[in-house]
Short mmCIF file of C-alpha atoms and ligand atoms in Angstrom, two decimals:
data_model
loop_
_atom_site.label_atom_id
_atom_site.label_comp_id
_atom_site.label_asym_id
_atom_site.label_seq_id
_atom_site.Cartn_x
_atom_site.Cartn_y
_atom_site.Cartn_z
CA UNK A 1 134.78 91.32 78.58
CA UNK A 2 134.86 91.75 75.02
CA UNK A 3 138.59 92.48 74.87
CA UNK A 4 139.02 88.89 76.66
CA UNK A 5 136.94 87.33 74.34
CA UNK A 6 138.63 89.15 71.42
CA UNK A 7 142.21 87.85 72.72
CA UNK A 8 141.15 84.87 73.40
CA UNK A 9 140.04 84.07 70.07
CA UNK A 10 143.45 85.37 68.17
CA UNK A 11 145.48 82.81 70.13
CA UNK A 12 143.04 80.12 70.47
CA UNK A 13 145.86 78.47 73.11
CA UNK A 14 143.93 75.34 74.46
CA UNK A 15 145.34 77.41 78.37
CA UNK A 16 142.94 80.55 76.83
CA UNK A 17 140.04 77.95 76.41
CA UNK A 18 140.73 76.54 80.14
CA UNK A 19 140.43 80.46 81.46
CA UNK A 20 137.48 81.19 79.79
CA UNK A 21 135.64 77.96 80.77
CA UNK A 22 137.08 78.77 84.51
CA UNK A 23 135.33 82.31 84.71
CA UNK A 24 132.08 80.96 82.44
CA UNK A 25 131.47 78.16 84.30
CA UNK A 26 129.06 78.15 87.52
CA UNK A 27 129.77 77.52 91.12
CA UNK A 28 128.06 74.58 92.41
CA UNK A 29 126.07 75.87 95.37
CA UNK A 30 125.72 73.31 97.94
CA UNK A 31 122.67 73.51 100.56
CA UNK A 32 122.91 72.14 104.15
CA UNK A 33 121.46 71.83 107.58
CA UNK A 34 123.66 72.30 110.37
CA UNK A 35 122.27 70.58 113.68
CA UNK A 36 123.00 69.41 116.80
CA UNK A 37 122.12 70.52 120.19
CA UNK A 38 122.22 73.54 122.43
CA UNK A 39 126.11 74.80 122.97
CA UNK A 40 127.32 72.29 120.93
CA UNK A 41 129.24 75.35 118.77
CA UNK A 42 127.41 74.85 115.25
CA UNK A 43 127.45 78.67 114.96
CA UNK A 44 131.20 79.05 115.94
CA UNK A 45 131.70 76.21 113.06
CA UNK A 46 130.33 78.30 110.79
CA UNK A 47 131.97 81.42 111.91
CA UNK A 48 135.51 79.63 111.81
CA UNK A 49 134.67 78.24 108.28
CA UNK A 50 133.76 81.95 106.84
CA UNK A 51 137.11 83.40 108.01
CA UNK A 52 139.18 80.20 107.10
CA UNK A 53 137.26 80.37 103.61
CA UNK A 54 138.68 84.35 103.12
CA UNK A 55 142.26 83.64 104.42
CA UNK A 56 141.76 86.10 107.03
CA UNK A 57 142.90 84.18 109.83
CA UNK A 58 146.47 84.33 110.44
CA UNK A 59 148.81 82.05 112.93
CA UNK A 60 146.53 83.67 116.01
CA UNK A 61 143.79 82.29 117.01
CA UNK A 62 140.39 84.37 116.15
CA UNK A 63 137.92 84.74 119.18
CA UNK A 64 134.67 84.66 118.03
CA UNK A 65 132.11 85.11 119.96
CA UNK A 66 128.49 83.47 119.35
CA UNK A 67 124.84 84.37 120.93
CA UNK A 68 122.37 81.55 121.03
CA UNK A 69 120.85 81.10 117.50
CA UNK A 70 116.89 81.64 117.70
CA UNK A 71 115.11 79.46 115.75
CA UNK A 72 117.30 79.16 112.41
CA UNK A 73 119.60 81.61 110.35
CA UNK A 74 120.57 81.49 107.01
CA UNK A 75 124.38 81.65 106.08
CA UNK A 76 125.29 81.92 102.30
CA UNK A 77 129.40 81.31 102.19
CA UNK A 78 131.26 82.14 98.62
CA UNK A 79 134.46 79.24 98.62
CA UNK A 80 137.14 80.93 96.96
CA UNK A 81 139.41 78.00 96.69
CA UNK A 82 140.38 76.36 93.53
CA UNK A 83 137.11 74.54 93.70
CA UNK A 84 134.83 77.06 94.07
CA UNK A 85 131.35 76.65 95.87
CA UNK A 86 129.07 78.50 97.22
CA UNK A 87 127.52 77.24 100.60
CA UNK A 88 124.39 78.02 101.92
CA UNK A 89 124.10 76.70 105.46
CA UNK A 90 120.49 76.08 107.72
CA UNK A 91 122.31 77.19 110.84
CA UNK A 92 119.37 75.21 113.22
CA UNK A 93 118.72 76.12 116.77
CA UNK A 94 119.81 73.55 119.10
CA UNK A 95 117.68 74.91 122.01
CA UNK A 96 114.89 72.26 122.75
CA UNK A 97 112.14 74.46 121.67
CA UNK A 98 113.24 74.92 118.38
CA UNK A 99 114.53 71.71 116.70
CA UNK A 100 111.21 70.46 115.63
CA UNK A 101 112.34 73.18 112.75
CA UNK A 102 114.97 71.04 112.01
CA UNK A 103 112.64 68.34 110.40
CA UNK A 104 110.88 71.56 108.44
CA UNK A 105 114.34 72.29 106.90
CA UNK A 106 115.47 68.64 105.66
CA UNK A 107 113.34 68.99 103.01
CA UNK A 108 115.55 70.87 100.70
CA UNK A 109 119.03 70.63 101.79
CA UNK A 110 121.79 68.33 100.00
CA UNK A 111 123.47 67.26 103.39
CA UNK A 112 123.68 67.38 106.60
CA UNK A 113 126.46 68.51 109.63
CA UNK A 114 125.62 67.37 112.97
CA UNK A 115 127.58 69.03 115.73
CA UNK A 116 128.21 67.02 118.80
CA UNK A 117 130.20 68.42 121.83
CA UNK A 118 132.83 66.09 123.08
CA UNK A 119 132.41 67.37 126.52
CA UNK A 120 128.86 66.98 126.82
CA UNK A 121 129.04 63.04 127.63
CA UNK A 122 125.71 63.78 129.59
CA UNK A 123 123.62 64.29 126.73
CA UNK A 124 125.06 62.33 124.48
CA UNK A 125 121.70 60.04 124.07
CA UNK A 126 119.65 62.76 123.94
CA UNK A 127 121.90 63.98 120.97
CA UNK A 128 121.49 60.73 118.82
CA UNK A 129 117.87 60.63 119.49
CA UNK A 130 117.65 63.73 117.68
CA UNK A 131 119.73 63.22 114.69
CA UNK A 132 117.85 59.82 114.77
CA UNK A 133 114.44 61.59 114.54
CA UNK A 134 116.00 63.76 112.03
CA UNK A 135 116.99 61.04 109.67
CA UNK A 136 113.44 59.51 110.26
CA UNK A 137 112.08 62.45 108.70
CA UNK A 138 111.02 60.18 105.10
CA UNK A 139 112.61 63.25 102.76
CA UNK A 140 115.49 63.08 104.67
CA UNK A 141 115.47 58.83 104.50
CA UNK A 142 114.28 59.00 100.40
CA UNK A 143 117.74 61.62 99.89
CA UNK A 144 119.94 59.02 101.69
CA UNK A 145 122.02 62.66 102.26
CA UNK A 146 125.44 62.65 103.35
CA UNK A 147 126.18 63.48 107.12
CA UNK A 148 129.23 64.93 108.31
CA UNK A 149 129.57 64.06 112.30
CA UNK A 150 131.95 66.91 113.78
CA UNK A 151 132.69 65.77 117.17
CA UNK A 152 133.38 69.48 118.30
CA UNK A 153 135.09 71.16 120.67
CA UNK A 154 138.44 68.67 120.11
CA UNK A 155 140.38 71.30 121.84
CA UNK A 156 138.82 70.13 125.74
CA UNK A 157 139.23 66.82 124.69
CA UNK A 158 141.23 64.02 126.67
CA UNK A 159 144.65 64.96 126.17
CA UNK A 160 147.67 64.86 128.56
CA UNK A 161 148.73 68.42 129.64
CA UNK A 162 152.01 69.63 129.76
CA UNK A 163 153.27 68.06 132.58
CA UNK A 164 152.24 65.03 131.48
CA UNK A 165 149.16 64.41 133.97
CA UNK A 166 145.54 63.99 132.87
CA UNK A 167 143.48 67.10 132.99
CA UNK A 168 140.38 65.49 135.33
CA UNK A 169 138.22 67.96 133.73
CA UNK A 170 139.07 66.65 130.30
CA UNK A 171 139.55 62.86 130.89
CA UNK A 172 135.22 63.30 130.81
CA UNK A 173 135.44 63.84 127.44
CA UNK A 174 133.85 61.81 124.36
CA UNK A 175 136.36 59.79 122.03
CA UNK A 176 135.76 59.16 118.38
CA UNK A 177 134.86 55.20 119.36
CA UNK A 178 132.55 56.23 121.93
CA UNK A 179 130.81 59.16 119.52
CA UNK A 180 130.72 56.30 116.54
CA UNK A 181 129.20 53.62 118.99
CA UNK A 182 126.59 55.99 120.77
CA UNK A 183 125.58 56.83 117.18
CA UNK A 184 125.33 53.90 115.87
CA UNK A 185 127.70 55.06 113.29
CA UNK A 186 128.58 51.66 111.27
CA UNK A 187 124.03 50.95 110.88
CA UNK A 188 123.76 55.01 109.55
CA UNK A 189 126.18 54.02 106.94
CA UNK A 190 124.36 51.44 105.28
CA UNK A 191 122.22 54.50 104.46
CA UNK A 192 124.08 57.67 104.31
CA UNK A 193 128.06 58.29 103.95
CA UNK A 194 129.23 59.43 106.63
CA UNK A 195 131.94 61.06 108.10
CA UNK A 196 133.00 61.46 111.61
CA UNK A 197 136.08 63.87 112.01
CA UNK A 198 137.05 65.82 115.27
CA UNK A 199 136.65 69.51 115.29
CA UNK A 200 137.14 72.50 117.25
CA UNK A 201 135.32 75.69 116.14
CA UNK A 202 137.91 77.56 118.47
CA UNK A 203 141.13 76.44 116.56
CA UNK A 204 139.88 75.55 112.92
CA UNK A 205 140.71 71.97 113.56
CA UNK A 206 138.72 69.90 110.99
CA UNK A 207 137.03 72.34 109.65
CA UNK A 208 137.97 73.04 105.83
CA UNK A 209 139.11 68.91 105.51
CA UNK A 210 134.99 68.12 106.86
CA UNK A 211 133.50 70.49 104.44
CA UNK A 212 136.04 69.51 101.55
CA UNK A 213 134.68 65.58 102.10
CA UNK A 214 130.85 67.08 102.70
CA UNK A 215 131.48 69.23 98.98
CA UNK A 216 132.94 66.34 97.29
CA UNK A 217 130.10 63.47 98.75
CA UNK A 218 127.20 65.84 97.58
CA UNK A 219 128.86 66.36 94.19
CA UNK A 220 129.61 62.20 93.41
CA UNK A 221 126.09 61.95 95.27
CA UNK A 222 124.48 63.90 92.83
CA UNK A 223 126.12 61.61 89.82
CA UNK A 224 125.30 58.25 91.40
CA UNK A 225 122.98 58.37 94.39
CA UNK A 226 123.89 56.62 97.36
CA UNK A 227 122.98 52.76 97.00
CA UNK A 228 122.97 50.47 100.44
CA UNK A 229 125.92 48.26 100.44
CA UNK A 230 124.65 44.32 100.12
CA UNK A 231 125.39 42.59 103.67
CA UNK A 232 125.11 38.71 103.63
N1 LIG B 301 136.50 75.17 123.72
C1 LIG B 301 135.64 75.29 122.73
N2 LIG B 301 134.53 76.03 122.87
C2 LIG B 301 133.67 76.13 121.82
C3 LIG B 301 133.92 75.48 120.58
N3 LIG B 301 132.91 75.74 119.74
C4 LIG B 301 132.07 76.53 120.43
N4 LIG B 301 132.51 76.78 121.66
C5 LIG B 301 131.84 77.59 122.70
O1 LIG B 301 130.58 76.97 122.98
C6 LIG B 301 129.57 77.97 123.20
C7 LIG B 301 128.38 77.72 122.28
O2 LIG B 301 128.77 77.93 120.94
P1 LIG B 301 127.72 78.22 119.76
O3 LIG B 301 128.47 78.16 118.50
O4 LIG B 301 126.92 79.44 120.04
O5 LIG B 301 126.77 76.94 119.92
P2 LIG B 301 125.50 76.55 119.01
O6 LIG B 301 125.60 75.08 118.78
O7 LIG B 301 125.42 77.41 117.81
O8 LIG B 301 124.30 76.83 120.02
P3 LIG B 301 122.75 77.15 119.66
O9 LIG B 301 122.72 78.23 118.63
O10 LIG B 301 122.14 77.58 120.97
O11 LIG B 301 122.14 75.89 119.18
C8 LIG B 301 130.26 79.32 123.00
O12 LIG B 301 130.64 79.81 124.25
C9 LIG B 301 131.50 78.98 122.18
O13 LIG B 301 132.57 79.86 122.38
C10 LIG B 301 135.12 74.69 120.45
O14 LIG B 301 135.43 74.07 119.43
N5 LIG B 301 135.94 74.64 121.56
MG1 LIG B 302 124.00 78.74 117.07
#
């Protein structure tokens, strides 16, 4: 340390300056809540984000492998991009039993991701009545927090297949229009920003672009909260 301070000093180089401000300066930590229901693959999200974040996936795909969360577990992630930050992710329970927690948790957290799964068109209300009782919560309505919408498991959705025919047990699938709609996507933005981007946990699709915007919305949140946008 002191020799890089003693260096520094001799050549004074305004680049010098830049490298000591770099390693002085502190990473932002950011705080979230990650919800959404049962099987929806919040916690294979997360797992695809930590080995994405230390470059230790390579062209093959990474199985990971998941176990129901119980109740919630807490995931601190060091970003060792050129914009450094430190995440530390609410990883919420999705099971039924558990996500009165997730009110318990809003409290403190500087956004929100909210995992739906594209192939679960059968709960899809049930889904948006929870993130809707979520964003009732009056901490969560007084932060106006940003929400990043990951409609999950992209990889099974509605594609053609090789051969050019429709996979039946894909055409079921959830588009982006129908997740926006169900949501109620263009009301919650009068409140929140929000982002809804597709995502597969499997694949890394969507992953490091959602939390990029989710980083950069909390940081320009922080500067100038959120104000509704005036509709006539
Ligand atoms: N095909 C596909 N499967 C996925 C994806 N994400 C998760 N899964 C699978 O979905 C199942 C549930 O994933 P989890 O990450 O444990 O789900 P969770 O939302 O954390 O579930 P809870 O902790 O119970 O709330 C696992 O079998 C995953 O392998 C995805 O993007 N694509
Ligand atoms: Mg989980």
């Amino acid at each position: 340390m002191g020799n890089l301070m003693n260096s520094s000093s001799r050549s004074g180089s305004p680049s010098d300056s830049n490298t000591l401000k770099r390693f002085f300066k502190k990473t932002p930590i950011r705080t979230i809540l990650l919800c959404g229901l049962n099987h929806s693959g919040k916690t294979t999200l997360l797992c695809n984000l930590t080995s994405d974040l230390i470059d230790s996936v390579g062209d093959d795909v990474e199985q990971v492998s998941t176990c129901p969360t119980v109740g919630v577990s807490l995931v601190e992630i060091n970003q060792r991009t050129s914009n450094r930050v430190k995440w530390r992710v609410w990883d919420m329970s999705g099971q039924g039993r558990f996500r009165n927690l997730w009110g318990y948790y809003s409290g403190h957290v500087q956004g929100l991701v909210y995992v739906v799964d594209v192939t679960d068109s059968d709960r899809i209300g049930v889904s948006r009545d929870e993130l809707q009782m979520l964003l009732d919560q009056p901490r969560v309505k007084e932060s106006r927090m940003p929400i990043l919408l990951f409609a999950n498991k992209a990889d099974m959705s509605n594609m053609d297949d090789e051969r050019g025919g429709v996979d039946q047990t894909k055409s079921k699938s959830l588009s982006l229009d129908n997740i926006r709609l169900a949501f109620g996507v263009d009301s919650l933005s009068q409140h929140h920003k929000i982002k809804v981007l597709s995502s597969s946990g499997l694949t890394g699709t969507g992953v490091a672009e959602g939390f990029g915007w989710l980083s950069e919305a909390i940081r320009t949140s922080e500067k100038a909260p959120f104000r509704r946008v005036a509709t006539n």
